[in-house]
Amino acid sequence: MALFLAGLRSVDDEIIKAAAIDGAGPLRTYASVVLPIMRPVFLSSFIILAHLAIKSFDLVVALTGGGPGYATDMPATF
């Protein structure tokens, strides 16, 4: 959450004002200005969450040895 708040604060007000002057509405401003600027934040958070999912999966499989059948399936496997 802090990562997204920092990303939103990095969007310059002048860019948003320029989009409004060019005639972009709030939805168009968000889709065409804010989201592309925050693309690195989305990528960083995806990498962090993927790392945590893989990390938790590794621990369960190491402790249970895979278990019988699908007993140790976790959301990280889907």
XYZ file of N, CA and C in Angstrom, residues 35-77:
129
model
N -1.851 5.989 -14.810
C -1.463 4.571 -14.895
C -0.130 4.346 -15.609
N 0.142 5.005 -16.739
C 1.465 4.802 -17.343
C 2.622 5.285 -16.465
N 2.400 6.344 -15.706
C 3.459 6.817 -14.809
C 3.692 5.815 -13.685
N 2.633 5.139 -13.254
C 2.754 4.189 -12.143
C 3.108 2.773 -12.589
N 3.393 2.562 -13.856
C 3.733 1.224 -14.351
C 4.910 0.590 -13.592
N 5.993 1.325 -13.284
C 7.076 0.704 -12.503
C 6.639 0.267 -11.103
N 5.696 0.997 -10.514
C 5.190 0.620 -9.189
C 4.420 -0.689 -9.281
N 3.596 -0.846 -10.310
C 2.861 -2.097 -10.499
C 3.819 -3.264 -10.708
N 4.845 -3.060 -11.498
C 5.818 -4.118 -11.754
C 6.563 -4.498 -10.481
N 6.978 -3.504 -9.707
C 7.696 -3.780 -8.458
C 6.830 -4.556 -7.475
N 5.583 -4.151 -7.323
C 4.708 -4.856 -6.384
C 4.401 -6.267 -6.874
N 4.273 -6.469 -8.187
C 4.065 -7.811 -8.718
C 5.261 -8.707 -8.423
N 6.460 -8.190 -8.594
C 7.665 -8.980 -8.326
C 7.756 -9.332 -6.851
N 7.457 -8.391 -5.976
C 7.511 -8.652 -4.534
C 6.480 -9.702 -4.139
N 5.245 -9.587 -4.636
C 4.204 -10.557 -4.290
C 4.500 -11.938 -4.866
N 5.061 -11.996 -6.064
C 5.430 -13.292 -6.644
C 6.532 -13.950 -5.826
N 7.473 -13.157 -5.364
C 8.547 -13.694 -4.530
C 7.996 -14.261 -3.225
N 7.073 -13.560 -2.605
C 6.489 -14.051 -1.353
C 5.682 -15.322 -1.574
N 4.976 -15.417 -2.685
C 4.197 -16.625 -2.972
C 5.110 -17.823 -3.187
N 6.186 -17.626 -3.916
C 7.130 -18.720 -4.152
C 7.829 -19.110 -2.863
N 8.144 -18.125 -2.038
C 8.819 -18.389 -0.767
C 7.939 -19.234 0.153
N 6.661 -18.935 0.251
C 5.781 -19.711 1.126
C 5.537 -21.107 0.565
N 5.463 -21.243 -0.740
C 5.282 -22.554 -1.363
C 6.479 -23.453 -1.076
N 7.667 -22.923 -1.166
C 8.886 -23.693 -0.947
C 8.930 -24.251 0.475
N 8.534 -23.469 1.455
C 8.561 -23.910 2.848
C 7.594 -25.064 3.089
N 6.387 -24.978 2.578
C 5.393 -26.031 2.796
C 5.818 -27.327 2.122
N 6.312 -27.259 0.914
C 6.737 -28.469 0.210
C 7.946 -29.091 0.898
N 8.852 -28.280 1.411
C 10.026 -28.815 2.097
C 9.633 -29.515 3.397
N 8.641 -29.001 4.102
C 8.238 -29.598 5.375
C 7.387 -30.849 5.197
N 6.552 -30.886 4.185
C 5.634 -32.015 4.040
C 6.093 -33.038 3.020
N 7.088 -32.714 2.236
C 7.572 -33.644 1.229
C 6.598 -33.846 0.084
N 5.701 -32.920 -0.128
C 4.747 -33.040 -1.228
C 3.430 -33.658 -0.816
N 3.415 -34.429 0.245
C 2.174 -35.015 0.745
C 1.555 -36.003 -0.215
N 0.558 -36.730 0.242
C -0.126 -37.674 -0.642
C -1.073 -36.944 -1.592
N -0.946 -37.229 -2.851
C -1.833 -36.615 -3.845
C -1.667 -35.113 -3.905
N -2.780 -34.404 -3.729
C -2.759 -32.942 -3.786
C -2.978 -32.329 -2.400
N -2.538 -32.995 -1.363
C -2.797 -32.544 0.003
C -2.080 -31.244 0.337
N -0.959 -30.972 -0.288
C -0.209 -29.763 0.056
C -0.297 -28.688 -1.013
N -1.319 -28.724 -1.864
C -1.473 -27.658 -2.854
C -1.758 -26.341 -2.159
N -1.146 -25.302 -2.668
C -1.335 -23.962 -2.133
C -1.732 -23.039 -3.272
N -2.225 -21.852 -2.953
C -2.562 -20.912 -4.030
C -1.370 -20.566 -4.918
N -0.154 -20.717 -4.413
C 1.021 -20.396 -5.226
C 1.187 -21.363 -6.384
N 0.563 -22.536 -6.328
C 0.712 -23.494 -7.417
C -0.273 -23.242 -8.542
